Short mmCIF file of C-alpha atoms in Angstrom, two decimals:
data_model
loop_
_atom_site.label_atom_id
_atom_site.label_comp_id
_atom_site.label_asym_id
_atom_site.label_seq_id
_atom_site.Cartn_x
_atom_site.Cartn_y
_atom_site.Cartn_z
CA MET A 28 -13.48 -71.50 80.81
CA SER A 29 -13.48 -70.38 77.21
CA ARG A 30 -15.69 -73.30 76.30
CA GLY A 31 -18.37 -72.08 78.66
CA PHE A 32 -18.11 -68.70 77.05
CA GLN A 33 -18.57 -70.15 73.57
CA THR A 34 -21.65 -72.06 74.68
CA ILE A 35 -23.23 -68.91 76.04
CA ARG A 36 -22.52 -67.07 72.83
CA MET A 37 -24.25 -69.74 70.84
CA LEU A 38 -27.25 -69.72 73.12
CA SER A 39 -27.63 -65.98 73.05
CA ARG A 40 -30.92 -64.77 71.73
CA THR A 41 -30.17 -61.89 69.46
CA PRO A 42 -28.45 -62.43 66.15
CA ARG A 43 -25.11 -60.68 65.93
CA SER A 44 -23.26 -58.89 63.24
CA PRO A 45 -19.77 -59.88 64.30
CA ALA A 46 -18.07 -57.88 61.59
CA ALA A 47 -18.95 -54.64 63.34
CA PHE A 48 -17.23 -55.56 66.57
CA ARG A 49 -13.87 -56.68 67.77
CA PRO A 50 -13.57 -60.33 68.73
CA GLY A 51 -13.52 -59.61 72.46
CA TRP A 52 -16.81 -57.81 72.35
CA ARG A 53 -19.63 -59.32 74.32
CA PRO A 54 -22.79 -57.33 74.84
CA CYS A 55 -23.47 -56.36 78.41
CA ASN A 56 -26.89 -57.95 78.42
CA GLU A 57 -25.52 -61.44 78.72
CA ARG A 58 -24.81 -62.89 82.12
CA PRO A 59 -22.39 -65.57 81.06
CA ARG A 60 -20.96 -68.31 83.23
CA LEU A 61 -17.65 -66.59 83.06
CA THR A 62 -18.97 -63.76 85.20
CA VAL A 63 -20.20 -66.22 87.77
CA GLU A 64 -16.79 -67.81 87.88
CA TRP A 65 -15.07 -64.49 88.46
CA ALA A 66 -17.53 -63.86 91.28
CA THR A 67 -16.62 -67.23 92.77
CA LEU A 68 -12.94 -66.36 92.56
CA ILE A 69 -13.57 -63.08 94.34
CA GLY A 70 -15.35 -65.07 97.06
CA ARG A 71 -12.26 -67.25 97.41
CA VAL A 72 -10.03 -64.18 97.52
CA ALA A 73 -12.14 -62.96 100.44
CA ASP A 74 -11.03 -66.14 102.22
CA GLY A 75 -7.39 -65.33 101.50
CA ASP A 76 -6.90 -67.62 98.48
CA ARG A 77 -3.80 -66.32 96.68
CA GLU A 78 -4.11 -68.66 93.74
CA ALA A 79 -7.60 -67.29 93.02
CA PHE A 80 -6.13 -63.80 93.33
CA GLN A 81 -3.45 -64.60 90.79
CA ARG A 82 -6.09 -65.69 88.27
CA LEU A 83 -8.05 -62.48 88.80
CA PHE A 84 -4.86 -60.47 88.49
CA GLU A 85 -3.78 -62.14 85.28
CA HIS A 86 -7.15 -61.60 83.70
CA PHE A 87 -8.16 -58.18 84.93
CA ALA A 88 -4.97 -56.17 85.54
CA PRO A 89 -3.99 -56.05 81.83
CA ARG A 90 -7.59 -55.19 80.90
CA VAL A 91 -7.82 -52.38 83.44
CA LYS A 92 -4.53 -51.10 82.05
CA GLY A 93 -5.85 -51.38 78.50
CA LEU A 94 -9.07 -49.52 79.31
CA MET A 95 -7.19 -46.78 81.19
CA LEU A 96 -4.83 -46.28 78.24
CA LYS A 97 -7.76 -46.11 75.89
CA THR A 98 -9.41 -43.42 77.98
CA GLY A 99 -6.35 -41.21 77.99
CA ALA A 100 -4.22 -42.26 80.98
CA SER A 101 -0.45 -42.20 80.59
CA SER A 102 1.32 -45.55 80.52
CA ASP A 103 2.63 -45.11 84.08
CA ASP A 104 -0.74 -44.03 85.45
CA ALA A 105 -2.54 -46.88 83.70
CA GLU A 106 -0.06 -49.37 85.15
CA GLU A 107 -0.40 -47.90 88.64
CA ILE A 108 -4.19 -47.81 88.55
CA ALA A 109 -4.27 -51.41 87.30
CA GLN A 110 -2.01 -52.56 90.15
CA GLU A 111 -3.93 -50.57 92.74
CA THR A 112 -7.24 -51.86 91.42
CA LEU A 113 -6.21 -55.46 91.91
CA LEU A 114 -4.75 -54.67 95.33
CA ALA A 115 -8.15 -53.16 96.21
CA VAL A 116 -9.88 -56.29 94.88
CA TRP A 117 -7.83 -58.25 97.43
CA ARG A 118 -8.63 -55.86 100.26
CA LYS A 119 -12.30 -55.36 99.48
CA ALA A 120 -13.17 -58.86 98.28
CA ALA A 121 -15.33 -59.45 101.35
CA GLN A 122 -17.44 -56.40 100.41
CA PHE A 123 -18.19 -57.69 96.93
CA ASP A 124 -21.88 -58.41 96.66
CA PRO A 125 -22.55 -60.75 93.72
CA VAL A 126 -26.26 -60.03 94.12
CA SER A 127 -26.00 -56.36 93.17
CA ALA A 128 -23.16 -56.29 90.64
CA GLY A 129 -21.24 -58.48 88.23
CA ALA A 130 -17.57 -59.07 88.98
CA ALA A 131 -16.35 -57.04 86.00
CA ALA A 132 -18.68 -54.14 86.79
CA TRP A 133 -17.45 -54.14 90.40
CA ILE A 134 -13.82 -54.10 89.30
CA TYR A 135 -14.66 -51.38 86.79
CA THR A 136 -16.03 -49.17 89.59
CA ILE A 137 -12.92 -49.76 91.71
CA ALA A 138 -10.71 -48.66 88.82
CA ARG A 139 -12.93 -45.65 88.16
CA ASN A 140 -12.76 -44.54 91.80
CA LEU A 141 -8.99 -44.93 91.91
CA ARG A 142 -8.66 -42.87 88.76
CA ILE A 143 -10.73 -40.07 90.30
CA ASP A 144 -8.59 -40.23 93.45
CA ALA A 145 -5.40 -40.12 91.38
CA ALA A 146 -6.61 -37.04 89.50
CA ARG A 147 -7.48 -35.31 92.77
CA ARG A 148 -4.16 -36.30 94.31
CA ALA A 149 -2.29 -34.85 91.34
CA VAL A 150 -3.86 -31.48 92.07
CA ARG A 151 -3.69 -31.68 95.85
CA LYS A 152 -0.05 -32.78 95.90
CA GLY A 153 -0.51 -36.05 97.63
CA SER A 154 -3.34 -35.52 100.04
CA VAL A 155 -6.63 -37.12 99.14
CA ASP A 156 -9.25 -35.93 101.53
CA HIS A 157 -12.14 -37.27 99.49
CA ASP A 158 -12.16 -40.94 98.75
CA ALA A 159 -14.26 -41.06 95.59
CA GLU A 160 -15.59 -44.43 96.67
CA LEU A 161 -17.62 -42.82 99.43
CA GLU A 162 -19.40 -40.63 96.92
CA TYR A 163 -21.05 -43.53 95.19
CA LEU A 164 -22.81 -44.83 98.27
CA VAL A 165 -26.46 -44.63 99.10
CA ASP A 166 -27.33 -41.93 101.59
CA PRO A 167 -27.61 -43.64 104.99
CA ALA A 168 -30.86 -41.75 105.47
CA GLU A 169 -32.37 -43.88 102.68
CA PRO A 170 -34.11 -47.05 103.81
CA ALA A 171 -31.65 -49.94 103.97
CA ASP A 172 -32.12 -52.57 101.27
CA ASP A 173 -32.35 -56.20 102.12
CA VAL A 174 -31.02 -58.97 99.89
CA MET A 175 -34.34 -59.32 98.11
CA ALA A 176 -34.55 -55.63 97.32
CA ARG A 177 -30.98 -55.61 96.03
CA ASN A 178 -31.69 -58.68 93.94
CA GLU A 179 -34.72 -57.03 92.46
CA GLU A 180 -32.81 -53.84 91.71
CA ALA A 181 -30.01 -55.78 90.05
CA GLY A 182 -32.57 -57.74 88.05
CA ARG A 183 -34.20 -54.55 86.84
CA VAL A 184 -30.88 -53.10 85.76
CA ALA A 185 -29.93 -56.33 83.97
CA ARG A 186 -33.31 -56.50 82.21
CA ALA A 187 -33.04 -52.89 81.11
CA LEU A 188 -29.55 -53.51 79.72
CA SER A 189 -30.72 -56.62 77.90
CA SER A 190 -33.50 -54.67 76.23
CA LEU A 191 -30.97 -52.41 74.51
CA SER A 192 -30.07 -53.28 70.97
CA GLU A 193 -26.46 -54.11 70.32
CA GLU A 194 -26.08 -50.78 68.53
CA GLN A 195 -27.44 -48.94 71.54
CA SER A 196 -25.11 -50.60 74.07
CA MET A 197 -22.24 -49.98 71.69
CA ALA A 198 -23.17 -46.30 71.54
CA ILE A 199 -23.15 -46.03 75.34
CA ARG A 200 -19.91 -47.90 75.54
CA LEU A 201 -18.04 -45.83 72.99
CA SER A 202 -19.44 -42.50 74.06
CA PHE A 203 -19.33 -42.78 77.84
CA ILE A 204 -17.11 -45.66 78.92
CA GLU A 205 -14.44 -45.11 76.29
CA ASP A 206 -15.14 -41.38 76.14
CA ARG A 207 -14.58 -41.20 72.40
CA PRO A 208 -15.48 -38.11 70.39
CA HIS A 209 -18.59 -38.37 68.25
CA PRO A 210 -16.82 -38.25 64.87
CA GLU A 211 -14.74 -41.24 65.94
CA ILE A 212 -17.87 -43.11 67.03
CA ALA A 213 -19.46 -42.34 63.68
CA GLY A 214 -16.42 -43.85 61.98
CA ALA A 215 -16.30 -46.91 64.26
CA LEU A 216 -19.98 -47.70 63.79
CA GLY A 217 -20.17 -46.61 60.16
CA ILE A 218 -23.06 -44.21 60.75
CA PRO A 219 -23.47 -40.52 59.95
CA LEU A 220 -22.28 -38.08 62.62
CA GLY A 221 -25.82 -36.79 63.09
CA THR A 222 -27.02 -40.27 63.97
CA VAL A 223 -24.46 -40.70 66.77
CA LYS A 224 -26.09 -38.16 69.06
CA SER A 225 -29.60 -39.45 68.50
CA ARG A 226 -28.53 -43.04 69.02
CA ILE A 227 -26.89 -42.21 72.34
CA ARG A 228 -29.91 -40.21 73.42
CA LEU A 229 -32.28 -42.98 72.39
CA ALA A 230 -30.26 -45.58 74.30
CA MET A 231 -30.15 -43.47 77.46
CA ASN A 232 -33.84 -42.57 77.22
CA ARG A 233 -34.70 -46.22 76.88
CA LEU A 234 -32.71 -47.13 79.98
CA ARG A 235 -34.20 -44.21 81.83
CA ALA A 236 -37.77 -45.16 80.92
CA LEU A 237 -37.25 -48.74 82.05
CA LEU A 238 -35.51 -47.80 85.26
CA ASP A 239 -37.69 -44.85 86.19
CA GLU A 240 -40.88 -46.73 86.77
CA THR A 241 -41.73 -46.92 90.39
CA LYS A 242 -42.31 -50.42 91.63
CA MET B 6 -39.58 -38.15 99.23
CA SER B 7 -40.75 -38.42 95.70
CA VAL B 8 -38.33 -37.05 93.14
CA MET B 9 -39.92 -35.34 90.14
CA HIS B 10 -36.96 -33.73 88.40
CA HIS B 11 -33.83 -35.67 87.50
CA PRO B 12 -30.42 -34.76 86.03
CA PRO B 13 -29.86 -35.16 82.28
CA ALA B 14 -28.82 -38.71 81.38
CA GLU B 15 -25.41 -37.62 80.05
CA LEU B 16 -24.49 -36.21 83.44
CA LEU B 17 -25.51 -39.45 85.14
CA ALA B 18 -23.42 -41.40 82.64
CA GLY B 19 -20.51 -39.04 83.24
CA PHE B 20 -20.87 -39.67 86.96
CA ALA B 21 -20.88 -43.43 86.39
CA THR B 22 -17.64 -43.19 84.42
CA GLY B 23 -16.02 -40.69 86.78
CA THR B 24 -15.42 -38.05 84.13
CA LEU B 25 -17.34 -35.09 85.53
CA ASP B 26 -15.84 -31.88 86.77
CA ALA B 27 -15.64 -31.76 90.60
CA GLY B 28 -18.65 -29.45 91.00
CA GLU B 29 -20.86 -31.43 88.64
CA HIS B 30 -19.66 -34.63 90.29
CA LEU B 31 -20.72 -33.43 93.72
CA ALA B 32 -24.17 -32.26 92.55
CA ILE B 33 -24.87 -35.57 90.79
CA ALA B 34 -23.50 -37.56 93.74
CA VAL B 35 -25.88 -35.79 96.10
CA HIS B 36 -28.87 -36.39 93.83
CA VAL B 37 -28.00 -40.02 93.11
CA SER B 38 -27.44 -40.86 96.77
CA GLY B 39 -31.10 -40.13 97.40
CA CYS B 40 -32.74 -41.14 94.10
CA PRO B 41 -33.25 -44.86 93.43
CA ALA B 42 -34.19 -44.39 89.75
CA CYS B 43 -31.02 -42.45 88.95
CA ARG B 44 -28.98 -44.91 90.99
CA ARG B 45 -30.27 -47.68 88.74
CA LEU B 46 -29.29 -45.72 85.66
CA VAL B 47 -25.78 -45.24 87.08
CA ARG B 48 -25.62 -48.99 87.84
CA ALA B 49 -26.65 -49.72 84.26
CA VAL B 50 -23.83 -47.59 82.87
CA GLU B 51 -21.43 -49.27 85.32
CA GLY B 52 -22.69 -52.57 83.92
CA VAL B 53 -21.71 -51.42 80.43
CA GLY B 54 -18.37 -50.41 82.01
CA GLY B 55 -17.95 -53.97 83.27
CA SER B 56 -18.61 -55.52 79.89
CA THR B 57 -16.27 -52.99 78.27
CA LEU B 58 -13.58 -53.97 80.76
CA GLU B 59 -14.10 -57.64 79.96
CA ALA B 60 -13.75 -56.88 76.26
CA ALA B 61 -10.82 -54.46 76.61
CA ASP B 62 -7.62 -55.33 74.80
CA PRO B 63 -5.28 -56.57 77.51
CA VAL B 64 -2.06 -54.58 77.71
CA PRO B 65 0.81 -56.46 79.38
CA MET B 66 1.70 -55.30 82.86
CA LYS B 67 5.28 -54.25 83.63
CA ALA B 68 7.69 -56.97 84.63
CA GLY B 69 7.34 -57.69 88.34
CA ALA B 70 3.91 -56.04 88.64
CA PHE B 71 2.28 -59.13 90.11
CA GLU B 72 5.10 -59.71 92.61
CA SER B 73 4.98 -56.08 93.62
CA VAL B 74 1.24 -56.32 94.34
CA MET B 75 1.67 -59.67 96.12
CA ALA B 76 4.22 -58.05 98.42
CA LYS B 77 1.62 -55.50 99.47
CA LEU B 78 -1.24 -57.90 100.16
CA ASP B 79 -0.59 -58.24 103.86
CA ARG B 80 0.29 -54.63 104.49
CA PRO B 81 -2.39 -52.38 105.85
CA PRO B 82 -3.61 -49.75 103.36
CA SER B 83 -1.26 -46.79 103.38
CA ARG B 84 -3.82 -44.14 102.65
CA ALA B 85 -5.22 -42.18 105.53
CA PRO B 86 -8.72 -43.08 106.62
CA ALA B 87 -11.50 -40.89 105.27
CA PRO B 88 -11.98 -37.70 107.26
CA ALA B 89 -14.71 -37.95 109.80
CA ALA B 90 -17.93 -36.46 108.61
CA HIS B 91 -18.68 -33.22 110.39
CA ASP B 92 -21.81 -32.82 112.41
CA ALA B 93 -25.13 -33.19 110.74
CA ASP B 94 -25.65 -29.46 110.58
CA ASP B 95 -28.68 -28.47 108.55
CA GLY B 96 -29.40 -32.16 108.06
CA LEU B 97 -27.03 -32.24 105.10
CA PRO B 98 -26.74 -35.43 103.02
CA ALA B 99 -23.90 -37.69 104.16
CA ILE B 100 -21.79 -36.95 101.07
CA LEU B 101 -21.78 -33.22 101.75
CA ARG B 102 -20.77 -33.71 105.33
CA ARG B 103 -17.35 -34.90 104.14
CA TYR B 104 -16.66 -31.66 102.30
CA ARG B 105 -15.23 -28.57 103.88
CA ILE B 106 -17.89 -25.91 103.91
CA GLY B 107 -17.04 -22.27 104.46
CA ARG B 108 -18.70 -19.54 106.49
CA ARG B 109 -22.15 -18.21 105.73
CA ARG B 110 -22.19 -15.03 103.70
CA TRP B 111 -25.19 -12.87 102.85
CA VAL B 112 -25.59 -12.27 99.15
CA ALA B 113 -28.96 -10.53 99.05
CA PRO B 114 -31.79 -9.83 101.50
CA GLY B 115 -32.99 -13.21 102.74
CA VAL B 116 -30.37 -15.11 100.75
CA SER B 117 -27.10 -16.50 102.10
CA MET B 118 -24.49 -18.88 100.79
CA ARG B 119 -21.70 -21.08 102.10
CA PRO B 120 -18.92 -22.03 99.68
CA ILE B 121 -17.96 -25.71 99.38
CA GLU B 122 -14.33 -26.56 98.93
CA LEU B 123 -14.02 -28.87 95.94
CA PRO B 124 -11.27 -31.48 95.60
CA GLY B 125 -9.04 -31.02 92.61
CA SER B 126 -9.20 -28.28 90.05
CA SER B 127 -12.64 -27.46 88.90
CA ARG B 128 -14.23 -25.41 86.20
CA SER B 129 -17.14 -25.03 88.54
CA ARG B 130 -17.90 -23.69 91.94
CA ALA B 131 -20.24 -25.22 94.45
CA PHE B 132 -22.06 -23.67 97.37
CA LEU B 133 -25.01 -24.12 99.66
CA LEU B 134 -27.66 -21.51 99.00
CA ARG B 135 -30.22 -20.74 101.67
CA SER B 136 -33.20 -18.53 100.89
CA ASP B 137 -36.02 -17.34 103.10
CA PRO B 138 -39.55 -18.51 102.34
CA GLY B 139 -41.25 -16.45 99.67
CA THR B 140 -38.01 -14.90 98.36
CA HIS B 141 -38.10 -13.86 94.73
CA MET B 142 -34.72 -14.61 93.31
CA LEU B 143 -33.41 -12.11 90.83
CA GLU B 144 -34.13 -12.78 87.23
CA HIS B 145 -30.92 -14.21 85.87
CA THR B 146 -29.23 -16.07 83.08
CA HIS B 147 -26.01 -18.05 83.05
CA THR B 148 -22.98 -18.05 80.87
CA GLY B 149 -22.45 -21.69 81.79
CA ALA B 150 -24.54 -24.36 83.44
CA GLU B 151 -26.14 -24.36 86.85
CA LEU B 152 -26.85 -27.60 88.67
CA THR B 153 -29.15 -27.37 91.67
CA CYS B 154 -30.12 -30.04 94.19
CA VAL B 155 -32.92 -29.13 96.55
CA LEU B 156 -32.06 -30.32 100.05
CA ARG B 157 -34.90 -28.68 102.00
CA GLY B 158 -37.85 -26.46 101.20
CA SER B 159 -38.82 -25.73 97.62
CA PHE B 160 -38.73 -23.23 94.78
CA SER B 161 -40.66 -22.81 91.55
CA HIS B 162 -40.00 -21.33 88.13
CA GLU B 163 -41.33 -21.88 84.62
CA GLY B 164 -39.89 -25.40 84.70
CA GLY B 165 -42.12 -26.43 87.59
CA ARG B 166 -41.91 -26.87 91.33
CA PHE B 167 -38.72 -28.26 92.83
CA GLY B 168 -38.82 -29.93 96.25
CA PRO B 169 -36.38 -32.01 98.31
CA GLY B 170 -34.48 -34.49 96.14
CA ASP B 171 -35.28 -32.66 92.92
CA PHE B 172 -32.56 -31.64 90.51
CA ASP B 173 -32.67 -28.54 88.33
CA PHE B 174 -30.40 -28.18 85.35
CA GLY B 175 -30.13 -24.68 83.94
CA ASP B 176 -27.97 -23.69 81.02
CA ASP B 177 -27.39 -20.50 79.09
CA THR B 178 -30.65 -20.86 77.22
CA LEU B 179 -32.55 -20.30 80.42
CA ASP B 180 -33.76 -17.00 81.68
CA HIS B 181 -35.53 -17.65 84.93
CA GLN B 182 -36.79 -16.04 88.07
CA PRO B 183 -37.28 -18.64 90.77
CA THR B 184 -39.57 -18.04 93.70
CA VAL B 185 -38.91 -19.79 96.99
CA GLY B 186 -41.90 -21.69 98.38
CA ASP B 187 -43.70 -20.53 101.50
CA GLY B 188 -43.40 -22.19 104.87
CA GLU B 189 -39.73 -23.02 105.30
CA PRO B 190 -36.42 -21.74 104.00
CA CYS B 191 -35.08 -23.38 100.88
CA LEU B 192 -31.67 -24.99 101.11
CA CYS B 193 -29.99 -26.01 97.87
CA LEU B 194 -26.66 -27.33 96.74
CA VAL B 195 -25.66 -25.36 93.66
CA ALA B 196 -22.79 -26.17 91.31
CA MET B 197 -22.10 -23.59 88.68
CA THR B 198 -19.87 -23.27 85.68
CA GLY B 199 -19.44 -19.85 84.17
CA ASP B 200 -20.98 -16.77 85.77
CA LEU B 201 -24.38 -15.74 86.89
CA ARG B 202 -25.68 -12.69 85.06
CA ILE B 203 -28.33 -10.65 86.69
CA ASN B 204 -30.71 -8.87 84.40
CA GLY B 205 -32.19 -5.47 85.02
CA PHE B 206 -31.06 -2.29 86.71
CA PHE B 207 -31.30 -3.57 90.28
CA GLY B 208 -29.33 -6.64 89.38
CA ARG B 209 -26.56 -4.60 87.86
CA LEU B 210 -26.54 -2.46 90.96
CA ILE B 211 -26.07 -5.33 93.38
CA GLY B 212 -24.27 -7.56 90.88
CA PRO B 213 -20.84 -6.98 92.42
CA PHE B 214 -22.12 -8.25 95.77
CA VAL B 215 -23.72 -11.41 94.51
CA ARG B 216 -20.79 -12.69 92.51
CA LEU B 217 -21.05 -16.10 94.00
#
């Protein structure tokens, strides 16, 4: 599996400055084979394949835990969300739509929803009357998409992401996904504090402009 | 429905990462559920979330974590099913129909509101605001931010005209006096942080009654 990953890295179009990033970093604009393989495993999980589930668990559970810890969850909460996320992967595998989302992005959204639910539960003493998952759905009043429409949407999103520079995706990642304060981002990227804000804004404006256009 | 006014990108990103306050979260959820362009932006940020997850430093799970999850695989989910959506009163978006909405209360001539019960603690409050056609809202400023989703009808202020699907973001720099469009009542979802301040003598007079 790692060999496939290496090949993709070598084939990638934009030159990299590896020193700026940790070894695990891969820009979101690539759609490597690895992702396809995870999607295949999720498909097998939908058919009840426990061995495929174990591989997903071993790969993703520690990463969900790592990301949760990084974004401020306690060790116990991070562990619980990671376990629940993988349990949800098992239960929802049949709903995974490889056309509209990558496997990692799908798992990311499951973890995000469970974290919202956990925060609400903490306040409501156990009763969750709003499953966060339901709040990310398209309004049923909207016209239903067919496979082609979903494919096209996913393609647009992927193209927009691939048009971001590495610095821009890094800015979005650090600022929003990892929720790090701007001074820390300035330190991590080695840029002045004043540049952090403008870089984030530029990245988001670029995405917006590419995704706004009506068909 | 053609959406002309969208939420600021940072709020959409905050929605994609699940870090918004409950009131903001609801307002963005309602807008996004009906706006394909903003949905794509949220998907894009989720895509960055996916690649961040892939690149995250793995932290070892507790001993027995896998076995504990395996033991649950065949059990039915323990959580209660989602509450049934209440009736499609006022043609509310599906997301809103899962929230508990309080009784209508008049806040000014031609203007009524219904509070929305938000899950979890929230710095903000959310309510449905219904205004008669042609109503001039009081000139007001905010100490915090005001997020408005137009559900039906329309209103206008210096920032333009806002119709169904449009999103208006007002912060404390804004001093506006919206006018509700003619023809039909305007129904909005409003999420507010801080307080509404009504300018002028009349506003101060009725201020105590319109503390929303």
